[in-house]
Structure formats: structure tokens, C-alpha cells
Short mmCIF file of C-alpha atoms and ligand atoms in Angstrom, two decimals:
data_model
loop_
_atom_site.label_atom_id
_atom_site.label_comp_id
_atom_site.label_asym_id
_atom_site.label_seq_id
_atom_site.Cartn_x
_atom_site.Cartn_y
_atom_site.Cartn_z
CA MET A 25 79.79 179.00 64.54
CA ASP A 26 76.50 179.21 62.91
CA LEU A 27 77.28 181.42 59.70
CA ALA A 28 74.22 180.59 57.49
CA TYR A 29 72.29 184.04 59.07
CA LEU A 30 74.87 186.17 57.73
CA ALA A 31 75.32 185.11 54.66
CA GLN A 32 71.96 186.17 53.62
CA LEU A 33 69.96 188.95 51.77
CA PRO A 34 66.42 189.84 53.25
CA PRO A 35 64.11 188.32 50.66
CA GLN A 36 62.49 191.40 50.45
CA GLU A 37 65.58 192.52 48.62
CA PHE A 38 65.37 190.16 45.38
CA ILE A 39 61.30 191.52 45.03
CA ASP A 40 62.56 194.70 45.17
CA ARG A 41 64.98 194.22 42.65
CA ARG A 42 62.25 192.68 40.21
CA ARG A 43 60.01 195.18 40.80
CA ARG A 44 62.40 198.03 39.87
CA VAL A 45 63.09 196.11 36.50
CA PHE A 46 59.33 195.55 36.07
CA GLU A 47 58.93 199.54 36.12
CA GLN A 48 61.65 200.12 33.67
CA MET A 49 60.19 197.73 31.20
CA GLN A 50 57.87 198.64 28.70
CA ASP A 51 54.78 197.79 28.66
CA ASN A 52 53.91 194.39 26.58
CA SER A 53 57.54 193.00 26.84
CA ALA A 54 59.26 190.06 28.25
CA PHE A 55 62.32 190.04 30.36
CA ILE A 56 64.53 186.97 30.41
CA ILE A 57 68.13 186.03 32.32
CA PHE A 58 70.06 182.02 32.41
CA THR A 59 71.94 181.46 35.26
CA GLU A 60 75.49 180.00 34.39
CA THR A 61 76.00 176.07 33.34
CA GLU A 62 78.01 173.66 34.92
CA LYS A 63 81.31 173.61 33.71
CA ARG A 64 83.29 170.25 32.75
CA ARG A 65 86.84 170.55 34.46
CA ASN A 66 88.06 166.88 33.72
CA ALA A 67 86.87 163.37 32.81
CA ASP A 68 83.15 163.15 34.87
CA CYS A 69 84.66 166.16 37.30
CA ASP A 70 82.68 169.63 37.20
CA TYR A 71 84.08 172.66 38.45
CA LEU A 72 81.98 174.02 41.64
CA PHE A 73 79.15 175.64 40.82
CA ARG A 74 78.58 179.55 41.08
CA ALA A 75 75.80 181.14 39.89
CA ASP A 76 75.78 184.36 37.33
CA SER A 77 75.84 187.47 39.07
CA TYR A 78 72.89 189.07 37.40
CA PHE A 79 70.45 186.01 37.68
CA TRP A 80 71.42 185.97 41.33
CA TYR A 81 71.08 189.52 42.09
CA LEU A 82 67.31 189.07 40.96
CA THR A 83 66.67 185.63 42.69
CA GLY A 84 68.80 185.03 45.14
CA PHE A 85 68.56 181.25 43.74
CA GLY A 86 71.60 179.31 43.06
CA GLU A 87 71.18 176.16 40.97
CA PRO A 88 72.92 175.55 37.75
CA LYS A 89 70.30 175.31 34.62
CA SER A 90 67.68 177.74 35.45
CA ALA A 91 65.99 181.20 34.15
CA LEU A 92 64.30 183.85 35.56
CA LEU A 93 61.14 184.94 33.16
CA LEU A 94 59.44 188.30 33.65
CA ILE A 95 56.16 189.39 31.82
CA LYS A 96 54.79 192.92 31.84
CA ARG A 97 51.57 192.72 29.95
CA GLN A 98 49.00 195.64 30.10
CA GLY A 99 50.62 197.07 33.29
CA ARG A 100 50.60 193.91 35.10
CA ALA A 101 53.49 191.93 36.55
CA GLU A 102 53.76 187.98 36.36
CA SER A 103 57.34 186.32 37.16
CA VAL A 104 58.13 182.76 36.29
CA ILE A 105 60.95 180.83 37.52
CA PHE A 106 62.15 177.89 36.05
CA VAL A 107 64.33 175.19 37.47
CA ARG A 108 65.31 171.76 37.62
CA ASN A 109 62.64 169.23 38.85
CA LYS A 110 63.19 167.16 41.42
CA ASP A 111 64.68 163.93 40.77
CA PRO A 112 65.33 161.26 43.99
CA LEU A 113 68.12 159.31 42.04
CA MET A 114 69.82 162.42 40.84
CA GLU A 115 69.67 163.74 44.12
CA THR A 116 71.08 161.10 45.52
CA TRP A 117 74.64 161.44 43.47
CA ASN A 118 74.95 164.97 42.72
CA GLY A 119 72.87 166.85 45.53
CA ARG A 120 69.34 168.44 47.03
CA ARG A 121 67.28 170.31 44.54
CA LEU A 122 65.16 173.00 45.40
CA GLY A 123 61.90 171.44 42.45
CA VAL A 124 59.18 172.91 40.89
CA GLU A 125 56.85 172.91 43.45
CA ASN A 126 58.70 174.58 46.13
CA ALA A 127 59.84 177.32 44.11
CA PRO A 128 56.95 179.99 43.81
CA GLN A 129 57.33 180.25 47.66
CA ALA A 130 60.94 180.13 48.34
CA LEU A 131 61.89 182.58 45.95
CA ASN A 132 59.14 184.75 46.56
CA VAL A 133 57.58 184.21 42.33
CA ASP A 134 54.35 183.87 40.68
CA HIS A 135 54.82 180.28 38.98
CA ALA A 136 57.44 178.07 38.71
CA PHE A 137 57.98 175.36 35.60
CA ASP A 138 60.32 172.30 34.89
CA ILE A 139 63.49 173.87 32.86
CA GLU A 140 63.10 171.16 29.85
CA ASN A 141 59.59 172.77 29.43
CA ILE A 142 60.94 176.26 29.06
CA GLU A 143 60.31 176.03 25.35
CA ALA A 144 56.96 175.48 25.36
CA ILE A 145 56.06 178.07 27.98
CA PHE A 146 58.54 181.26 26.57
CA ALA A 147 56.91 180.74 23.79
CA GLU A 148 53.07 180.84 25.18
CA LYS A 149 53.69 183.27 27.70
CA THR A 150 55.33 185.61 25.06
CA GLN A 151 52.83 185.47 22.70
CA ASN A 152 52.13 188.73 21.12
CA LEU A 153 54.43 190.67 23.32
CA THR A 154 56.39 193.51 21.56
CA ALA A 155 59.83 193.30 23.24
CA CYS A 156 61.99 190.95 24.89
CA TYR A 157 64.95 191.86 27.08
CA TYR A 158 67.74 189.53 26.89
CA ALA A 159 71.48 189.92 26.77
CA LYS A 160 72.68 187.79 23.70
CA GLY A 161 75.64 185.94 24.53
CA VAL A 162 76.25 185.93 28.20
CA GLN A 163 74.59 182.62 28.92
CA THR A 164 74.46 181.32 25.60
CA TRP A 165 72.52 178.75 25.93
CA GLY A 166 69.63 180.45 25.78
CA ASP A 167 70.52 182.90 22.81
CA ALA A 168 68.64 180.16 20.08
CA LEU A 169 65.39 180.29 22.70
CA VAL A 170 65.21 183.86 22.50
CA ALA A 171 66.20 184.25 19.03
CA LYS A 172 63.48 182.34 17.66
CA HIS A 173 61.18 184.26 18.81
CA PHE A 174 62.66 188.01 18.78
CA ALA A 175 64.97 188.68 16.08
CA GLU A 176 66.50 191.93 18.24
CA PRO A 177 66.10 192.00 21.73
CA ILE A 178 66.64 194.26 24.32
CA ASP A 179 70.23 194.26 26.04
CA TRP A 180 68.94 194.65 29.61
CA GLN A 181 72.66 195.18 30.92
CA PRO A 182 72.78 198.67 30.83
CA MET A 183 69.48 198.26 33.17
CA LEU A 184 70.74 195.81 35.55
CA SER A 185 74.31 197.30 35.87
CA GLU A 186 73.15 200.58 36.77
CA MET A 187 71.10 198.97 39.43
CA ARG A 188 74.45 196.96 40.87
CA LEU A 189 76.40 199.71 40.71
CA ILE A 190 74.88 201.33 44.10
CA LYS A 191 74.73 199.20 46.65
CA SER A 192 72.15 199.06 49.55
CA THR A 193 72.70 198.81 53.37
CA ALA A 194 72.11 194.97 53.29
CA GLU A 195 74.31 194.46 50.09
CA ILE A 196 76.97 196.85 51.88
CA ALA A 197 77.24 194.66 54.97
CA LEU A 198 77.61 191.60 53.28
CA ILE A 199 80.90 193.49 51.52
CA GLN A 200 81.80 194.46 54.95
CA GLN A 201 82.40 191.05 55.55
CA ALA A 202 83.88 190.16 52.70
CA CYS A 203 86.71 193.02 53.09
CA HIS A 204 86.59 191.68 56.77
CA ILE A 205 87.51 188.01 56.09
CA SER A 206 89.85 188.92 53.54
CA ALA A 207 91.76 190.77 55.52
CA LEU A 208 92.24 188.67 58.27
CA ALA A 209 93.20 186.27 55.67
CA HIS A 210 96.52 188.36 54.40
CA LEU A 211 97.28 188.73 58.36
CA ARG A 212 97.45 185.29 58.30
CA ALA A 213 99.41 185.01 55.18
CA MET A 214 102.06 187.88 56.69
CA LYS A 215 102.29 186.00 60.05
CA GLN A 216 103.07 182.41 57.75
CA THR A 217 105.45 183.73 54.94
CA ARG A 218 108.80 182.62 55.44
CA PRO A 219 111.50 181.48 52.89
CA ASN A 220 111.24 178.14 51.53
CA ARG A 221 107.82 177.65 51.72
CA TYR A 222 106.00 177.59 48.48
CA GLU A 223 103.61 180.06 46.86
CA PHE A 224 100.89 177.56 47.26
CA GLU A 225 101.03 176.66 50.90
CA ILE A 226 100.62 180.45 51.32
CA GLU A 227 97.58 180.06 49.31
CA GLY A 228 96.43 177.63 51.87
CA GLU A 229 96.54 179.81 54.45
CA ILE A 230 94.55 182.32 53.11
CA GLN A 231 92.08 179.73 52.14
CA HIS A 232 91.88 178.55 55.75
CA GLU A 233 91.13 181.49 56.80
CA PHE A 234 88.62 182.42 54.72
CA SER A 235 86.68 178.83 55.51
CA ARG A 236 86.99 180.23 59.25
CA PHE A 237 84.96 182.97 58.92
CA GLY A 238 82.41 181.66 56.60
CA ALA A 239 83.75 182.22 53.17
CA ARG A 240 84.22 179.16 51.32
CA PHE A 241 85.42 180.42 47.73
CA PRO A 242 88.04 183.13 47.07
CA ALA A 243 86.04 185.98 44.65
CA TYR A 244 88.55 185.69 42.06
CA ASN A 245 91.93 182.86 41.67
CA HIS A 246 94.38 183.93 44.21
CA ILE A 247 97.39 185.73 43.07
CA VAL A 248 100.64 184.73 45.61
CA ALA A 249 102.97 185.78 43.44
CA SER A 250 106.68 186.25 44.65
CA GLY A 251 110.14 187.59 43.03
CA GLU A 252 109.30 189.14 39.86
CA ASN A 253 106.07 186.91 39.47
CA ALA A 254 104.44 189.80 40.96
CA CYS A 255 105.47 191.56 37.56
CA ILE A 256 102.78 189.42 36.44
CA LEU A 257 99.53 190.97 37.00
CA HIS A 258 97.19 188.15 37.10
CA TYR A 259 99.80 185.24 37.82
CA ASN A 260 98.09 182.66 39.33
CA GLU A 261 100.37 179.02 39.02
CA ASN A 262 101.69 179.82 42.43
CA ASP A 263 104.12 177.01 42.31
CA GLN A 264 106.96 178.82 43.54
CA VAL A 265 109.36 178.48 46.43
CA LEU A 266 109.65 181.77 48.28
CA LYS A 267 113.12 183.18 48.31
CA ALA A 268 114.97 185.04 51.19
CA GLY A 269 114.86 188.67 50.07
CA ASP A 270 112.08 188.86 47.62
CA LEU A 271 109.04 190.35 48.07
CA LEU A 272 105.71 188.35 47.89
CA LEU A 273 102.78 189.80 46.30
CA ILE A 274 99.50 188.61 47.46
CA ASP A 275 96.30 189.24 45.59
CA SER A 276 93.19 187.67 47.46
CA GLY A 277 89.91 188.31 48.50
CA ALA A 278 87.34 186.11 49.85
CA GLU A 279 83.66 185.84 48.21
CA PHE A 280 81.30 185.95 51.43
CA ALA A 281 77.55 185.30 50.21
CA HIS A 282 78.33 185.81 46.81
CA TYR A 283 80.09 188.96 47.63
CA ALA A 284 83.78 190.21 46.82
CA GLY A 285 86.72 191.34 48.64
CA ASP A 286 89.53 192.43 46.91
CA ILE A 287 92.84 192.86 48.67
CA THR A 288 96.46 193.24 47.73
CA ARG A 289 99.27 193.43 50.26
CA THR A 290 103.13 193.05 49.57
CA ILE A 291 105.52 191.90 51.79
CA PRO A 292 108.90 190.82 52.53
CA ILE A 293 109.67 187.19 52.39
CA SER A 294 112.28 187.51 54.88
CA GLY A 295 110.31 189.81 57.42
CA LYS A 296 112.17 193.36 56.44
CA PHE A 297 112.23 195.34 53.35
CA SER A 298 115.57 196.19 51.38
CA GLU A 299 116.09 199.66 51.13
CA ALA A 300 115.38 199.49 46.99
CA GLN A 301 112.26 197.52 48.04
CA ARG A 302 111.68 200.27 50.57
CA GLU A 303 112.02 202.83 48.00
CA LEU A 304 109.24 201.72 45.99
CA TYR A 305 106.98 200.37 48.78
CA GLU A 306 106.65 204.04 49.92
CA ILE A 307 105.93 205.81 46.31
CA VAL A 308 103.17 203.07 45.81
CA LEU A 309 101.86 203.47 49.36
CA GLU A 310 101.58 207.47 48.95
CA ALA A 311 100.08 207.16 45.40
CA LEU A 312 97.17 204.88 47.42
CA LYS A 313 96.92 207.15 50.35
CA GLU A 314 96.49 210.30 48.22
CA ALA A 315 93.94 208.81 45.76
CA THR A 316 92.11 207.33 48.44
CA LYS A 317 91.69 211.28 49.78
CA LEU A 318 90.24 211.87 45.85
CA LEU A 319 87.28 208.77 45.88
CA VAL A 320 85.11 210.53 47.15
CA PRO A 321 81.65 211.87 45.88
CA GLN A 322 81.52 214.16 42.61
CA SER A 323 85.21 213.10 42.68
CA SER A 324 86.32 210.47 39.77
CA ILE A 325 88.15 207.44 39.49
CA LYS A 326 90.02 209.37 36.65
CA VAL A 327 90.90 212.24 39.24
CA ALA A 328 92.25 210.09 41.27
CA ASN A 329 94.17 208.07 39.12
CA ASP A 330 96.29 211.52 37.68
CA LYS A 331 97.14 211.95 41.28
CA ALA A 332 98.54 208.02 41.54
CA LEU A 333 100.45 208.42 38.48
CA ARG A 334 101.76 211.76 39.14
CA ILE A 335 103.15 210.82 42.18
CA MET A 336 104.71 207.42 41.13
CA THR A 337 106.08 209.31 37.85
CA GLU A 338 107.53 211.88 40.36
CA GLY A 339 109.07 208.70 42.37
CA LEU A 340 110.57 207.05 39.60
CA VAL A 341 112.51 209.97 38.34
CA ARG A 342 113.70 210.53 42.36
CA LEU A 343 114.84 206.94 41.87
CA GLY A 344 116.50 207.05 38.50
CA ILE A 345 114.34 204.83 37.27
CA LEU A 346 112.79 207.30 34.99
CA GLN A 347 114.45 210.10 33.10
CA GLY A 348 113.13 213.60 32.24
CA GLU A 349 110.67 215.66 33.31
CA VAL A 350 107.91 215.25 34.93
CA GLU A 351 105.08 216.89 32.87
CA GLN A 352 106.55 215.25 29.65
CA LEU A 353 106.95 212.18 31.28
CA ILE A 354 103.14 212.21 32.28
CA ALA A 355 102.49 213.54 28.81
CA ASP A 356 104.36 210.69 27.21
CA LYS A 357 102.59 208.00 29.77
CA ALA A 358 106.19 206.86 30.62
CA TYR A 359 104.79 205.56 33.56
CA ARG A 360 102.86 202.70 31.51
CA GLN A 361 106.30 200.66 31.34
CA PHE A 362 106.05 200.19 35.12
CA TYR A 363 101.93 201.10 35.57
CA MET A 364 99.92 199.39 33.23
CA HIS A 365 96.81 198.70 34.92
CA GLY A 366 93.91 200.95 36.01
CA LEU A 367 93.67 202.68 39.69
CA GLY A 368 90.68 200.06 40.66
CA HIS A 369 87.17 199.02 39.39
CA MET A 370 83.66 198.74 40.96
CA LEU A 371 83.29 195.91 43.75
CA GLY A 372 79.94 193.71 44.08
CA LEU A 373 78.89 190.39 43.30
CA ASP A 374 81.92 190.15 40.90
CA VAL A 375 85.22 191.46 41.63
CA HIS A 376 85.18 193.39 38.66
CA ASP A 377 82.11 194.23 39.33
CA VAL A 378 79.32 195.87 36.55
CA GLY A 379 78.69 199.36 36.14
CA GLU A 380 79.18 202.29 33.58
CA ILE A 381 81.67 204.61 34.62
CA GLY A 382 82.99 206.03 32.11
CA LYS A 383 85.61 205.74 29.08
CA GLU A 384 87.73 207.62 30.52
CA ARG A 385 86.67 206.55 34.22
CA ASP A 386 85.26 210.00 34.58
CA ARG A 387 81.83 209.50 35.86
CA PRO A 388 81.28 210.96 39.19
CA LEU A 389 81.35 209.13 42.20
CA GLU A 390 77.84 208.58 44.31
CA VAL A 391 77.00 207.40 47.71
CA GLY A 392 76.60 203.56 47.67
CA MET A 393 79.71 202.46 45.38
CA VAL A 394 81.94 200.44 46.29
CA LEU A 395 85.19 200.19 44.99
CA THR A 396 89.23 199.03 44.59
CA VAL A 397 92.04 201.52 44.83
CA GLU A 398 94.71 199.31 43.77
CA PRO A 399 98.03 201.56 42.65
CA GLY A 400 101.23 199.28 41.46
CA LEU A 401 104.38 198.90 39.80
CA TYR A 402 106.32 196.49 38.43
CA ILE A 403 109.88 196.77 37.35
CA ALA A 404 110.23 193.65 35.01
CA SER A 405 114.16 192.15 35.35
CA GLY A 406 114.75 193.19 31.43
CA ALA A 407 113.78 197.04 31.82
CA ASN A 408 116.61 199.41 31.51
CA VAL A 409 116.60 200.41 35.36
CA PRO A 410 119.29 200.67 37.85
CA GLU A 411 120.31 197.13 39.02
CA LYS A 412 118.36 197.43 42.20
CA TYR A 413 115.14 197.46 41.55
CA LYS A 414 114.68 194.86 38.58
CA GLY A 415 112.66 191.74 39.11
CA ILE A 416 110.40 194.33 42.02
CA GLY A 417 106.64 194.09 41.91
CA ILE A 418 104.64 195.58 44.43
CA ARG A 419 100.86 196.50 44.54
CA ILE A 420 98.84 197.46 47.84
CA GLU A 421 95.07 197.24 47.01
CA ASP A 422 92.04 198.90 49.34
CA ASN A 423 88.16 199.02 49.08
CA LEU A 424 86.57 201.66 49.62
CA LEU A 425 82.89 202.33 50.15
CA ILE A 426 81.51 206.22 48.61
CA THR A 427 80.03 208.01 51.51
CA GLU A 428 77.95 210.97 51.98
CA TYR A 429 81.38 212.66 53.77
CA GLY A 430 84.18 211.33 51.49
CA ASN A 431 84.45 207.33 51.87
CA LYS A 432 85.25 204.41 54.02
CA ASN A 433 88.10 202.14 53.59
CA LEU A 434 86.18 198.65 54.24
CA THR A 435 89.72 197.00 54.31
CA CYS A 436 92.01 198.95 56.87
CA GLY A 437 92.11 196.55 59.01
CA CYS A 438 94.67 195.13 56.81
CA PRO A 439 98.02 196.81 57.53
CA LYS A 440 100.39 198.23 54.87
CA GLU A 441 102.64 200.63 56.31
CA ILE A 442 105.84 199.34 56.15
CA ALA A 443 106.65 199.27 60.34
CA ASP A 444 103.51 197.14 60.91
CA ILE A 445 103.87 194.72 58.47
CA GLU A 446 107.37 194.11 59.40
CA GLY A 447 106.11 194.29 63.04
CA ILE A 448 103.52 191.65 62.62
CA MET A 449 106.11 189.47 60.36
CA ALA A 450 109.03 189.32 63.42
CA GLY A 451 105.72 188.52 66.25
CA LYS A 452 105.88 191.70 67.63
CA ASN A 453 102.80 193.36 66.62
CA GLU A 454 99.59 191.53 67.76
CA ILE A 455 97.07 193.10 65.84
N1 LIG B 1 92.11 190.55 41.94
C1 LIG B 1 92.26 191.45 40.19
C2 LIG B 1 92.28 193.15 40.75
O1 LIG B 1 92.46 193.12 41.51
O2 LIG B 1 91.64 193.47 40.15
MN1 LIG B 2 92.77 192.63 43.72
MN1 LIG B 3 90.93 195.10 42.23
#
């Protein structure tokens, strides 16, 4: 299967993004952004390289040790890319490079230079300019160079984050694919889960499905958390044996063409939920469904979260896990012991994507935003609750696109009803 054609944004998309940056830059200013550097894992082995998301957003260029410089001088725009020079010996050992000569045409920029010459060329190109847009401390290898010429750069993060917050049609298509692949992977995990396998074996099943559909990387480290491990929100040791009777929380999302999916499902290792697990699961599922109805234009994450935590507080009182009056418990944030994270986050090039959504997460939602909805309940074994609920952790997470008429659930293909999950695990439901 040739997947490469799917994994591209149209080149015009990157040109348009840079044009929008030029429009927002003040006259006689520079804008510079660096990508990630290679990271050593051990000895002479590196982690696999992934471009910085801001840099990728403006260039679509995935090699390390690169920088993009935009110049706006007397109203005229110039785009310059710095890349590694071609080097036959290094390329034989470590892989191909685009090279300086090919870069202008391949990346639709005006000029390209060897990254090794960036000091001198940056100094020359920015002469007499009055301002520089630069985010200090993000890719720190560029900090000293910029500081030499501009003492107080203007942070470009607010500008780029705002642009990244609203997704284009082409971006939505890629996110949709990431979500679709993620859903297929969770489905495989449901079919492959049984007692006595290891958590990392299920991780492997998920990774297998990602690769089969063109997503080589996960968007974040897989969380495959059985039993009480599910109460560790970003658990990723993934090295325990699955025990009969426990739940398995899987939080895994594919990265497709640099865009993230982010799905969580919680399933019974033996194929059937116990009564106590079912009671808690139904509460989280109801919170998810009701919150989803409120994640629509003009509403906000805060509005939906208020609804979710009310449902979960009522549920916890019903089960005798919390005692007291619901209003007071909500006012006291009593749920925080069992629900200690936010309802969701933006999704895009990064799994926790950028974008100012308000301190209280109360910015009105807009068409083209993509976000997660992921309520959860985590009852640690040391909690002072009825015995049967101890050590149960449940999260259910979907991904939503905000549309003109409400939202579109991009991960609805991934089963989450108890009957559907149990049916798939019993081999009865072929979805
Ligand atoms: N996968 C991390 C999260 O759900 O936020
Ligand atoms: Mn997640
Ligand atoms: Mn998430």
C-alpha cells in the first residue's frame, strides 16, 4: 500500500502559513525558529528524530539542525532556510539530507544556507532591523545567537499558537486519519487482551496496528496500565502481567503525518466487567457523553467539565465513595481525590496542543478546534472507600472536532459501551 500520498499537506499550506506570519510581523523585523536537535539515548544511539511542531508547522521540513528565518524589510518579505549541507560520507552512514541546493525549491523558500554559517548570515540579514520574533528557551541551541543581536525578542508563541488552534480542512483530514488508526489499534488491543499477557505485549499489538495503517510513531508514550497502575495518570513502565479480574486502561494515540490521535479505553482483562467496575465505568461513560454534548461552538471546556464533575460527584455519592451533600462536595472539590486532571486539551501537531484557551478553560469554542474529552475516576488502593472499589482506575477518552452544528466525534469508531467491549472480547462482535 502506498501511504506516502496520504501523509502530505499541500505545499501551499506551508506557504500560506508563512504569509500569515509575515502579515502579522511589524515592518523591519526578523522572525527566527529552530527545530529540535538529535537526542542521545545511550552511547552512540539516538532517539528517533521528530521535528519541533512549530518548525514543522511553518516548513514541513523534518531534518534536525535546521532553522527558518523570515525577514520583513520595508514591507518586502524574504524567507530563508538553514539546513545541513550535503555530505556523502555522513549520508552513507546516517541517512539522506535535502541539502542547501535543493532546499529553496523543495520548501518554497527564497534562499537556503548551510546551518554551519548561520551566525554570519543571521548577522548580515538582520542588520538595521528593529525587532526580532523569537521564543527563548524553546529550542535553546538558538538562544545565544539571537541574544547577541536582539536583547528583547518578541515571543512568537502567542502568534503561532493562535494560528495552530484552528485547524484547516487539510489538517482535519490528517487528524481524522490519526484518530481512525488509533481506533483500529484499540480494537485490536481489545481482541488481544487476556490474563497472563504482559502490558507491553498489548503495547506491541497497538504499535503493530499503527504501522499497518501508516502511522510509524505513537503521538506520545503508550499508557498500558493494568489494575492499580491505571491510577498513575501517565504510567508507562508497561511491564506488568495482566491479572484476571482487573481492568486494563489503554491510552494510546497514533501520530499520522505529524498529527496526533489520543484515545483512552478501559477494558476488563477477563472479558467481563465486575459489578463494582461496571458501576464506576457507567459513571465515567455518562460524564463523557454529557460533556461531549456541551463541547460545541460558544460553549467551553469549563462548561463541559462542570457538568462532568457534577455527574461524577453524584455517582460517587451514590456508590458511597463520597459522603455528603453534592453541592457542598462540588464546592469543596472533593472529587479531586478521584478525578485530578482536566476534562481535555487541544489536539493537533502535539498531543497536548497549543492555543490559549483561558486560565479557567473558559474560552468559547470555535469551529475548527479539535480537542479531547477524557473524564476519569481513579480510586487508589489506599483510599478510604468501600473495599470493592479500591485499585480501580477508569478513563474514557474521545477526540472531537468542533463544527458549525456542534461537534463531530472523530473516535466514535472505537467502542466504549460495556456491551460492545464485552462482545468484542468474547469474539461475538465483529466491528
Ligand atoms: N495521553 C495523554 C492525555 O490523554 O492527555
Ligand atoms: Mn490520552
Ligand atoms: Mn488526552
